[in-house]
Amino acid sequence: MTQTIRTIVNARLQGVEQLQSIAISDGRFTRISTQAGRVEPGADELDGSCNLVVPPFVEPHIHLDAAMTAGEPRWNQSGTLFEGIECWSERKASLTRDDVISRAEQTLKLFADNGIQYVRTHVDVTDPKLTGLKAMLEVRERVAGTVDLQIVAFPQEGLWSFPQGRELMEEAVRLGADVVGGIPHFEFTRDYGVESVRWLVELAHKHDRLVDVHCDEIDDPESRFLEVLAAEALRLDYGSRVTASHTCAMGSYNDHYCSRLFRLLKKSGLRFLSMPTESLHLQGRFDGYPKRRGLTRVPELLDAGLKVAFGQDSIRDPWYPLGNGNLLRTLDVGLHACHMLGMGWIEKSLELITDNGAAALDLEEYGIKEGLPARCVVLQGQSPYEVLLGQLPVLASIRDGRVSVNRPADSNN
Ligand code: FE2
């Protein structure tokens, strides 16, 4: 049951000393004003209890079509990306509409309970029947009241390397996919990979779609498709609509090459997504010791003024057996893995699961400002540091003025 509220009182906004009162009308924030002190909530008012109130969490990179299939038909024993793709290829053969819808909605419920209201999911379109894509287009409509879902047409087995890969992608765009995906490092040859990136960016540009490429998700320092993606985005002046997911290989590039690459990245304005739990698990698998972390250069990209967000990538699927929908867990792991536990980074860290994710999704209306849709979450903590220390579930999630989640403080449920 959802309750409609007209004010959030005792709200703490990031970077603002005094408590705030946030008025809501017709599903939008109408007035944000400073309180003299803590107040008692009245009828139709939600008590922020002096906790941080931030925009809803954004899950920018997940695979809902594969979610909750770990161990089916077999477990990924090696823990590599490539055995994961083999397991998924076997599971994909038994995919049905109801199967996809049921698992996707179960996962989205988990996300909504954790304060996530915006999700970008990849859906494998290297399937002649496009079963997953068609089911996910239905899911997008079914969940519209609780989550905004973007669908990436993702060619898991390649655009050049899978029979009819390009035709299936074109069909997916025609059917209504929001975003064009790619996987150049998995194509049979480097040339195929380069051609695929150029082709998919052109396709997206022609049909006014976003781009999100699984790019260089490999420890191989010779995997350099990111430069191709950035150059294409720059050429078409499309950078704010283009996302490079993973870019794990950047963690293995030499600094000389990176200094040249970063000049291009800054010019292109590309968005970046890193999936720390997934990459720590899948990458470094062919290393002896020392083993690489397999993550992209997150702090360096942020220092260069580029937008980077963290995502979960998987929830209990052939690539990653864990996951609980709590992005604070992902953030915690990412900050550890990227050497970002200095207080300066911690204070800005919530941007990695809110604003920067919204930038990747190219959301037009996002944030806590007068006039914007009344969507936000109440966290358990008065600062990002406290929130990270506890990693407790959100106290409340508000969507268009309706309270969709409301739980008592210090709850782990
Ligand atoms: Fe992915």
CSV table of C-alpha atoms and ligand atoms in Angstrom, one decimal:
chain,number,residue,atom,x,y,z
A,1,MET,CA,0.0,0.0,0.0
A,2,THR,CA,1.4,3.4,-0.9
A,3,GLN,CA,0.8,6.7,0.9
A,4,THR,CA,0.9,10.1,-0.8
A,5,ILE,CA,2.7,12.7,1.2
A,6,ARG,CA,2.8,16.5,0.9
A,7,THR,CA,6.1,17.3,2.7
A,8,ILE,CA,9.3,15.6,3.9
A,9,VAL,CA,10.4,17.3,7.1
A,10,ASN,CA,13.7,17.1,8.9
A,11,ALA,CA,15.5,16.3,5.7
A,12,ARG,CA,19.3,16.7,5.4
A,13,LEU,CA,20.5,17.5,1.9
A,14,GLN,CA,24.1,16.9,1.0
A,15,GLY,CA,26.2,20.0,1.5
A,16,VAL,CA,23.5,21.9,3.4
A,17,GLU,CA,24.0,22.5,7.1
A,18,GLN,CA,20.4,23.1,8.3
A,19,LEU,CA,17.5,20.7,8.1
A,20,GLN,CA,15.2,21.2,5.2
A,21,SER,CA,11.5,20.9,4.6
A,22,ILE,CA,10.6,19.6,1.1
A,23,ALA,CA,7.1,20.3,-0.1
A,24,ILE,CA,5.5,18.1,-2.8
A,25,SER,CA,2.4,18.8,-4.9
A,26,ASP,CA,1.0,16.8,-7.9
A,27,GLY,CA,4.0,14.5,-7.8
A,28,ARG,CA,6.7,17.2,-8.0
A,29,PHE,CA,8.9,19.0,-5.6
A,30,THR,CA,7.4,22.5,-5.2
A,31,ARG,CA,9.3,24.2,-2.4
A,32,ILE,CA,12.5,23.4,-0.5
A,33,SER,CA,12.9,25.6,2.6
A,34,THR,CA,15.2,25.8,5.7
A,35,GLN,CA,13.7,24.8,9.0
A,36,ALA,CA,14.6,26.7,12.2
A,37,GLY,CA,15.1,23.3,14.0
A,38,ARG,CA,13.7,19.8,14.1
A,39,VAL,CA,9.9,19.7,13.8
A,40,GLU,CA,7.2,17.1,14.6
A,41,PRO,CA,5.8,15.7,11.4
A,42,GLY,CA,2.1,16.3,10.8
A,43,ALA,CA,-0.5,14.4,8.8
A,44,ASP,CA,0.7,13.5,5.3
A,45,GLU,CA,4.3,14.4,6.3
A,46,LEU,CA,7.2,12.0,6.2
A,47,ASP,CA,9.9,12.4,8.9
A,48,GLY,CA,13.4,12.4,7.4
A,49,SER,CA,14.7,12.0,11.0
A,50,CYS,CA,17.7,14.3,10.2
A,51,ASN,CA,19.0,11.7,7.7
A,52,LEU,CA,20.4,12.3,4.3
A,53,VAL,CA,17.8,12.6,1.6
A,54,VAL,CA,19.2,12.0,-1.9
A,55,PRO,CA,17.8,11.3,-5.4
A,56,PRO,CA,16.8,7.7,-6.0
A,57,PHE,CA,19.6,5.2,-6.6
A,58,VAL,CA,20.4,4.4,-10.2
A,59,GLU,CA,21.3,0.9,-11.3
A,60,PRO,CA,23.0,1.7,-14.7
A,61,HIS,CA,24.2,-1.8,-15.7
A,62,ILE,CA,22.4,-5.0,-15.1
A,63,HIS,CA,21.4,-8.1,-17.1
A,64,LEU,CA,17.8,-8.8,-16.0
A,65,ASP,CA,17.3,-11.5,-18.7
A,66,ALA,CA,20.0,-13.6,-17.0
A,67,ALA,CA,19.2,-12.6,-13.4
A,68,MET,CA,18.6,-15.5,-10.9
A,69,THR,CA,19.8,-18.2,-13.2
A,70,ALA,CA,23.1,-19.0,-11.4
A,71,GLY,CA,23.7,-22.8,-11.6
A,72,GLU,CA,21.3,-23.4,-14.5
A,73,PRO,CA,22.1,-25.6,-16.2
A,74,ARG,CA,25.5,-25.7,-14.6
A,75,TRP,CA,27.7,-23.5,-12.4
A,76,ASN,CA,30.5,-21.4,-13.9
A,77,GLN,CA,33.4,-23.3,-12.3
A,78,SER,CA,36.3,-21.4,-13.7
A,79,GLY,CA,34.9,-18.0,-12.8
A,80,THR,CA,35.8,-16.5,-16.2
A,81,LEU,CA,33.7,-14.2,-18.4
A,82,PHE,CA,34.0,-16.7,-21.2
A,83,GLU,CA,32.7,-19.8,-19.2
A,84,GLY,CA,29.9,-17.5,-18.1
A,85,ILE,CA,29.0,-16.8,-21.7
A,86,GLU,CA,29.0,-20.6,-22.4
A,87,CYS,CA,26.8,-21.3,-19.4
A,88,TRP,CA,24.4,-18.6,-20.5
A,89,SER,CA,24.3,-19.8,-24.1
A,90,GLU,CA,23.1,-23.2,-22.8
A,91,ARG,CA,20.5,-21.6,-20.5
A,92,LYS,CA,19.3,-19.3,-23.2
A,93,ALA,CA,18.1,-22.3,-25.2
A,94,SER,CA,15.3,-22.8,-22.6
A,95,LEU,CA,14.3,-19.2,-22.3
A,96,THR,CA,10.6,-18.4,-22.3
A,97,ARG,CA,8.6,-15.2,-22.0
A,98,ASP,CA,7.2,-16.1,-18.6
A,99,ASP,CA,10.6,-17.2,-17.3
A,100,VAL,CA,12.2,-13.9,-18.3
A,101,ILE,CA,9.3,-11.7,-16.9
A,102,SER,CA,9.2,-13.6,-13.6
A,103,ARG,CA,12.9,-13.3,-12.9
A,104,ALA,CA,13.2,-9.7,-14.1
A,105,GLU,CA,10.3,-8.6,-11.9
A,106,GLN,CA,11.6,-10.5,-8.9
A,107,THR,CA,14.9,-8.7,-9.4
A,108,LEU,CA,13.3,-5.3,-9.9
A,109,LYS,CA,11.3,-5.8,-6.7
A,110,LEU,CA,14.6,-6.3,-4.9
A,111,PHE,CA,16.0,-3.2,-6.5
A,112,ALA,CA,12.9,-1.1,-5.6
A,113,ASP,CA,13.2,-2.2,-1.9
A,114,ASN,CA,16.7,-0.9,-2.0
A,115,GLY,CA,15.7,2.5,-3.3
A,116,ILE,CA,16.6,2.0,-6.9
A,117,GLN,CA,14.1,3.8,-9.2
A,118,TYR,CA,16.1,3.9,-12.5
A,119,VAL,CA,17.5,0.8,-14.1
A,120,ARG,CA,19.3,0.2,-17.4
A,121,THR,CA,19.3,-3.5,-18.4
A,122,HIS,CA,21.1,-5.2,-21.1
A,123,VAL,CA,19.2,-7.9,-22.9
A,124,ASP,CA,20.9,-10.5,-25.1
A,125,VAL,CA,19.7,-10.1,-28.7
A,126,THR,CA,21.9,-12.9,-30.2
A,127,ASP,CA,18.8,-15.0,-30.2
A,128,PRO,CA,16.9,-15.5,-33.5
A,129,LYS,CA,13.6,-15.4,-31.6
A,130,LEU,CA,14.5,-12.3,-29.5
A,131,THR,CA,12.6,-14.0,-26.6
A,132,GLY,CA,14.4,-12.0,-23.9
A,133,LEU,CA,14.0,-8.7,-25.6
A,134,LYS,CA,10.3,-9.1,-26.3
A,135,ALA,CA,9.7,-10.1,-22.7
A,136,MET,CA,11.7,-7.2,-21.4
A,137,LEU,CA,9.7,-4.7,-23.5
A,138,GLU,CA,6.6,-6.0,-21.7
A,139,VAL,CA,8.4,-5.7,-18.3
A,140,ARG,CA,9.3,-2.0,-19.1
A,141,GLU,CA,5.5,-1.3,-19.3
A,142,ARG,CA,4.5,-3.5,-16.4
A,143,VAL,CA,6.9,-1.8,-13.9
A,144,ALA,CA,6.6,1.8,-15.1
A,145,GLY,CA,4.9,2.8,-11.8
A,146,THR,CA,7.9,1.8,-9.7
A,147,VAL,CA,10.9,2.0,-11.9
A,148,ASP,CA,12.1,3.7,-15.1
A,149,LEU,CA,13.6,0.9,-17.2
A,150,GLN,CA,15.9,1.4,-20.1
A,151,ILE,CA,16.6,-1.5,-22.4
A,152,VAL,CA,19.9,-2.1,-24.1
A,153,ALA,CA,19.9,-4.4,-27.1
A,154,PHE,CA,23.1,-6.3,-26.2
A,155,PRO,CA,24.7,-8.7,-28.8
A,156,GLN,CA,26.2,-11.1,-26.2
A,157,GLU,CA,27.8,-13.3,-28.9
A,158,GLY,CA,28.9,-10.5,-31.2
A,159,LEU,CA,27.6,-8.3,-34.1
A,160,TRP,CA,30.1,-9.6,-36.6
A,161,SER,CA,30.7,-13.0,-35.0
A,162,PHE,CA,27.2,-14.2,-34.6
A,163,PRO,CA,25.0,-15.2,-37.5
A,164,GLN,CA,22.6,-12.3,-38.4
A,165,GLY,CA,24.1,-10.3,-35.5
A,166,ARG,CA,23.5,-7.0,-37.2
A,167,GLU,CA,20.0,-7.9,-38.5
A,168,LEU,CA,18.9,-8.9,-35.0
A,169,MET,CA,20.2,-5.6,-33.6
A,170,GLU,CA,18.3,-3.7,-36.2
A,171,GLU,CA,15.2,-5.6,-35.4
A,172,ALA,CA,15.7,-5.0,-31.7
A,173,VAL,CA,15.9,-1.2,-32.3
A,174,ARG,CA,12.8,-1.4,-34.5
A,175,LEU,CA,10.9,-3.2,-31.7
A,176,GLY,CA,11.7,-0.5,-29.2
A,177,ALA,CA,15.1,-0.9,-27.5
A,178,ASP,CA,16.3,2.4,-26.0
A,179,VAL,CA,20.0,1.7,-26.2
A,180,VAL,CA,22.3,0.1,-28.7
A,181,GLY,CA,25.0,-2.2,-27.2
A,182,GLY,CA,28.1,-4.0,-28.3
A,183,ILE,CA,30.9,-6.3,-27.3
A,184,PRO,CA,33.9,-5.6,-29.5
A,185,HIS,CA,36.5,-7.4,-27.3
A,186,PHE,CA,34.5,-10.7,-27.8
A,187,GLU,CA,34.3,-10.4,-31.6
A,188,PHE,CA,36.5,-13.0,-33.4
A,189,THR,CA,39.1,-10.4,-34.6
A,190,ARG,CA,40.2,-6.9,-33.8
A,191,ASP,CA,39.0,-5.7,-37.1
A,192,TYR,CA,35.5,-7.1,-36.5
A,193,GLY,CA,35.5,-5.3,-33.1
A,194,VAL,CA,36.5,-2.0,-34.7
A,195,GLU,CA,33.9,-2.3,-37.4
A,196,SER,CA,31.2,-3.3,-34.9
A,197,VAL,CA,31.8,-0.2,-32.8
A,198,ARG,CA,31.6,2.2,-35.8
A,199,TRP,CA,28.5,0.4,-37.1
A,200,LEU,CA,26.6,0.4,-33.8
A,201,VAL,CA,27.3,4.1,-33.0
A,202,GLU,CA,26.0,5.0,-36.5
A,203,LEU,CA,22.9,2.9,-36.0
A,204,ALA,CA,22.1,4.6,-32.6
A,205,HIS,CA,22.8,8.0,-34.1
A,206,LYS,CA,20.5,7.4,-37.1
A,207,HIS,CA,17.6,6.1,-34.9
A,208,ASP,CA,18.1,8.6,-32.0
A,209,ARG,CA,19.1,5.9,-29.5
A,210,LEU,CA,21.6,5.9,-26.7
A,211,VAL,CA,24.8,3.8,-26.8
A,212,ASP,CA,26.2,1.5,-24.1
A,213,VAL,CA,29.0,-0.8,-25.1
A,214,HIS,CA,30.6,-3.6,-23.1
A,215,CYS,CA,34.0,-2.2,-23.9
A,216,ASP,CA,37.4,-3.8,-23.2
A,217,GLU,CA,36.0,-6.1,-20.5
A,218,ILE,CA,39.3,-8.0,-20.4
A,219,ASP,CA,42.7,-7.7,-18.8
A,220,ASP,CA,44.4,-7.6,-22.3
A,221,PRO,CA,46.3,-4.3,-22.5
A,222,GLU,CA,46.0,-4.6,-26.3
A,223,SER,CA,42.2,-4.3,-26.2
A,224,ARG,CA,41.8,-0.7,-27.3
A,225,PHE,CA,38.2,-0.4,-28.5
A,226,LEU,CA,37.5,2.5,-26.1
A,227,GLU,CA,39.5,4.9,-28.3
A,228,VAL,CA,37.4,3.9,-31.3
A,229,LEU,CA,34.2,4.4,-29.3
A,230,ALA,CA,35.3,7.8,-28.0
A,231,ALA,CA,36.5,8.9,-31.5
A,232,GLU,CA,33.1,8.0,-33.0
A,233,ALA,CA,31.2,9.8,-30.2
A,234,LEU,CA,33.4,12.9,-30.8
A,235,ARG,CA,32.9,12.7,-34.5
A,236,LEU,CA,29.1,12.7,-34.2
A,237,ASP,CA,29.1,15.1,-31.2
A,238,TYR,CA,27.3,12.3,-29.3
A,239,GLY,CA,29.4,11.8,-26.2
A,240,SER,CA,26.7,12.6,-23.6
A,241,ARG,CA,24.6,9.8,-25.0
A,242,VAL,CA,27.4,7.2,-25.2
A,243,THR,CA,28.5,5.0,-22.3
A,244,ALA,CA,31.6,2.8,-22.1
A,245,SER,CA,30.9,0.0,-19.7
A,246,HIS,CA,33.7,-1.8,-17.9
A,247,THR,CA,36.8,-0.6,-19.8
A,248,CYS,CA,38.7,-3.1,-17.6
A,249,ALA,CA,41.7,-3.1,-19.9
A,250,MET,CA,42.4,0.5,-19.0
A,251,GLY,CA,43.6,-0.9,-15.7
A,252,SER,CA,46.3,-2.6,-17.7
A,253,TYR,CA,47.2,0.1,-20.2
A,254,ASN,CA,50.6,1.8,-19.8
A,255,ASP,CA,50.6,5.4,-18.6
A,256,HIS,CA,52.0,6.8,-21.8
A,257,TYR,CA,49.1,5.4,-23.8
A,258,CYS,CA,46.6,6.6,-21.2
A,259,SER,CA,47.9,10.2,-21.3
A,260,ARG,CA,47.1,10.3,-25.0
A,261,LEU,CA,43.8,8.4,-24.5
A,262,PHE,CA,42.6,10.8,-21.8
A,263,ARG,CA,42.9,13.8,-24.1
A,264,LEU,CA,40.4,12.1,-26.4
A,265,LEU,CA,38.1,10.9,-23.6
A,266,LYS,CA,37.8,14.5,-22.2
A,267,LYS,CA,37.0,15.9,-25.6
A,268,SER,CA,34.4,13.2,-26.3
A,269,GLY,CA,32.5,13.6,-22.9
A,270,LEU,CA,31.8,9.9,-22.8
A,271,ARG,CA,30.1,8.4,-19.7
A,272,PHE,CA,31.8,5.5,-17.9
A,273,LEU,CA,30.4,2.6,-15.9
A,274,SER,CA,32.4,0.3,-13.6
A,275,MET,CA,31.0,-2.8,-12.0
A,276,PRO,CA,33.5,-3.5,-9.2
A,277,THR,CA,32.1,-6.7,-7.7
A,278,GLU,CA,31.7,-8.3,-11.1
A,279,SER,CA,35.2,-7.3,-12.4
A,280,LEU,CA,37.0,-8.3,-9.2
A,281,HIS,CA,35.4,-11.7,-9.6
A,282,LEU,CA,35.8,-12.2,-13.4
A,283,GLN,CA,39.1,-10.4,-14.2
A,284,GLY,CA,42.6,-11.4,-13.2
A,285,ARG,CA,41.7,-15.0,-13.9
A,286,PHE,CA,44.7,-15.6,-16.2
A,287,ASP,CA,47.2,-13.9,-13.9
A,288,GLY,CA,49.6,-15.6,-11.5
A,289,TYR,CA,50.7,-13.4,-8.6
A,290,PRO,CA,50.5,-10.4,-8.5
A,291,LYS,CA,46.9,-10.5,-9.7
A,292,ARG,CA,45.4,-7.4,-11.2
A,293,ARG,CA,42.2,-5.9,-9.9
A,294,GLY,CA,40.7,-5.8,-13.4
A,295,LEU,CA,39.0,-2.4,-12.9
A,296,THR,CA,39.1,0.7,-15.0
A,297,ARG,CA,40.9,3.9,-13.7
A,298,VAL,CA,37.9,5.3,-11.7
A,299,PRO,CA,39.6,8.1,-9.7
A,300,GLU,CA,41.6,9.3,-12.7
A,301,LEU,CA,38.5,9.5,-14.8
A,302,LEU,CA,36.7,11.4,-12.1
A,303,ASP,CA,39.7,13.7,-11.7
A,304,ALA,CA,39.6,14.4,-15.4
A,305,GLY,CA,36.0,15.6,-15.0
A,306,LEU,CA,34.4,12.6,-16.6
A,307,LYS,CA,31.2,11.0,-15.2
A,308,VAL,CA,31.7,7.5,-13.7
A,309,ALA,CA,29.1,5.4,-12.0
A,310,PHE,CA,29.1,2.0,-10.3
A,311,GLY,CA,26.7,-0.8,-11.2
A,312,GLN,CA,26.0,-4.4,-10.1
A,313,ASP,CA,26.1,-6.0,-13.6
A,314,SER,CA,24.7,-9.3,-12.2
A,315,ILE,CA,22.4,-10.7,-9.7
A,316,ARG,CA,22.9,-14.5,-9.2
A,317,ASP,CA,23.7,-15.3,-12.9
A,318,PRO,CA,26.3,-17.3,-14.8
A,319,TRP,CA,28.9,-14.5,-14.4
A,320,TYR,CA,28.4,-13.7,-10.7
A,321,PRO,CA,26.7,-16.0,-8.1
A,322,LEU,CA,26.0,-13.3,-5.5
A,323,GLY,CA,24.2,-9.9,-5.3
A,324,ASN,CA,21.5,-8.5,-3.1
A,325,GLY,CA,20.3,-5.4,-4.8
A,326,ASN,CA,21.9,-3.1,-2.3
A,327,LEU,CA,24.1,-0.5,-4.2
A,328,LEU,CA,25.8,0.5,-1.0
A,329,ARG,CA,27.5,-2.8,-1.0
A,330,THR,CA,28.7,-2.2,-4.6
A,331,LEU,CA,29.8,1.2,-3.6
A,332,ASP,CA,31.7,-0.1,-0.7
A,333,VAL,CA,33.6,-2.7,-2.8
A,334,GLY,CA,34.3,-0.2,-5.5
A,335,LEU,CA,35.8,2.4,-3.2
A,336,HIS,CA,38.0,-0.3,-1.7
A,337,ALA,CA,39.1,-1.7,-5.1
A,338,CYS,CA,39.8,1.8,-6.5
A,339,HIS,CA,41.8,3.2,-3.6
A,340,MET,CA,39.1,5.7,-2.9
A,341,LEU,CA,38.6,5.5,0.9
A,342,GLY,CA,40.2,9.0,1.5
A,343,MET,CA,37.5,11.2,3.1
A,344,GLY,CA,37.4,13.5,0.1
A,345,TRP,CA,36.2,10.6,-2.0
A,346,ILE,CA,33.9,9.2,0.6
A,347,GLU,CA,32.1,12.6,0.9
A,348,LYS,CA,31.5,12.6,-2.9
A,349,SER,CA,30.9,8.8,-3.1
A,350,LEU,CA,27.1,8.8,-3.3
A,351,GLU,CA,27.4,10.5,-6.7
A,352,LEU,CA,28.7,7.2,-8.0
A,353,ILE,CA,25.3,5.5,-7.5
A,354,THR,CA,23.1,8.6,-8.0
A,355,ASP,CA,24.0,11.6,-10.2
A,356,ASN,CA,26.7,9.9,-12.3
A,357,GLY,CA,24.4,7.0,-13.1
A,358,ALA,CA,21.7,9.5,-14.1
A,359,ALA,CA,24.2,11.1,-16.4
A,360,ALA,CA,24.9,7.8,-18.0
A,361,LEU,CA,21.2,7.1,-18.5
A,362,ASP,CA,20.9,10.7,-20.0
A,363,LEU,CA,18.0,11.4,-17.6
A,364,GLU,CA,16.4,14.8,-18.3
A,365,GLU,CA,14.7,15.2,-14.9
A,366,TYR,CA,16.7,13.9,-12.0
A,367,GLY,CA,17.6,15.5,-8.6
A,368,ILE,CA,16.0,17.2,-5.6
A,369,LYS,CA,15.1,20.6,-7.0
A,370,GLU,CA,11.9,22.6,-7.1
A,371,GLY,CA,9.9,21.6,-10.2
A,372,LEU,CA,11.4,18.2,-10.7
A,373,PRO,CA,9.5,14.9,-10.1
A,374,ALA,CA,9.2,14.2,-6.3
A,375,ARG,CA,11.5,11.2,-6.3
A,376,CYS,CA,14.1,10.6,-3.6
A,377,VAL,CA,15.3,8.2,-0.9
A,378,VAL,CA,15.8,8.7,2.8
A,379,LEU,CA,19.1,7.0,3.9
A,380,GLN,CA,20.2,5.7,7.3
A,381,GLY,CA,22.9,8.2,8.2
A,382,GLN,CA,23.5,12.0,8.4
A,383,SER,CA,26.6,11.9,6.1
A,384,PRO,CA,27.9,9.7,3.3
A,385,TYR,CA,30.4,8.4,5.8
A,386,GLU,CA,27.7,7.3,8.2
A,387,VAL,CA,25.7,5.8,5.3
A,388,LEU,CA,28.7,3.8,4.2
A,389,LEU,CA,29.6,2.6,7.7
A,390,GLY,CA,26.1,1.1,8.1
A,391,GLN,CA,25.2,0.1,4.6
A,392,LEU,CA,21.7,-0.2,5.9
A,393,PRO,CA,18.6,-0.4,3.7
A,394,VAL,CA,16.9,2.9,2.7
A,395,LEU,CA,14.4,4.2,5.3
A,396,ALA,CA,12.0,5.4,2.6
A,397,SER,CA,11.7,5.6,-1.1
A,398,ILE,CA,9.4,8.3,-2.6
A,399,ARG,CA,8.3,8.2,-6.2
A,400,ASP,CA,6.2,11.1,-7.5
A,401,GLY,CA,5.1,11.9,-4.0
A,402,ARG,CA,4.1,8.4,-3.1
A,403,VAL,CA,5.9,6.5,-0.4
A,404,SER,CA,6.8,3.1,-2.0
A,405,VAL,CA,9.2,1.9,0.8
A,406,ASN,CA,8.9,2.9,4.4
A,407,ARG,CA,10.7,0.9,7.1
A,408,PRO,CA,11.8,1.5,10.7
A,409,ALA,CA,15.3,2.7,11.4
A,410,ASP,CA,18.2,0.2,11.8
A,411,SER,CA,16.3,-2.5,10.0
A,412,ASN,CA,18.2,-5.1,8.1
A,413,ASN,CA,15.1,-6.4,6.4
B,1,FE2,FE,27.4,-6.5,-18.4
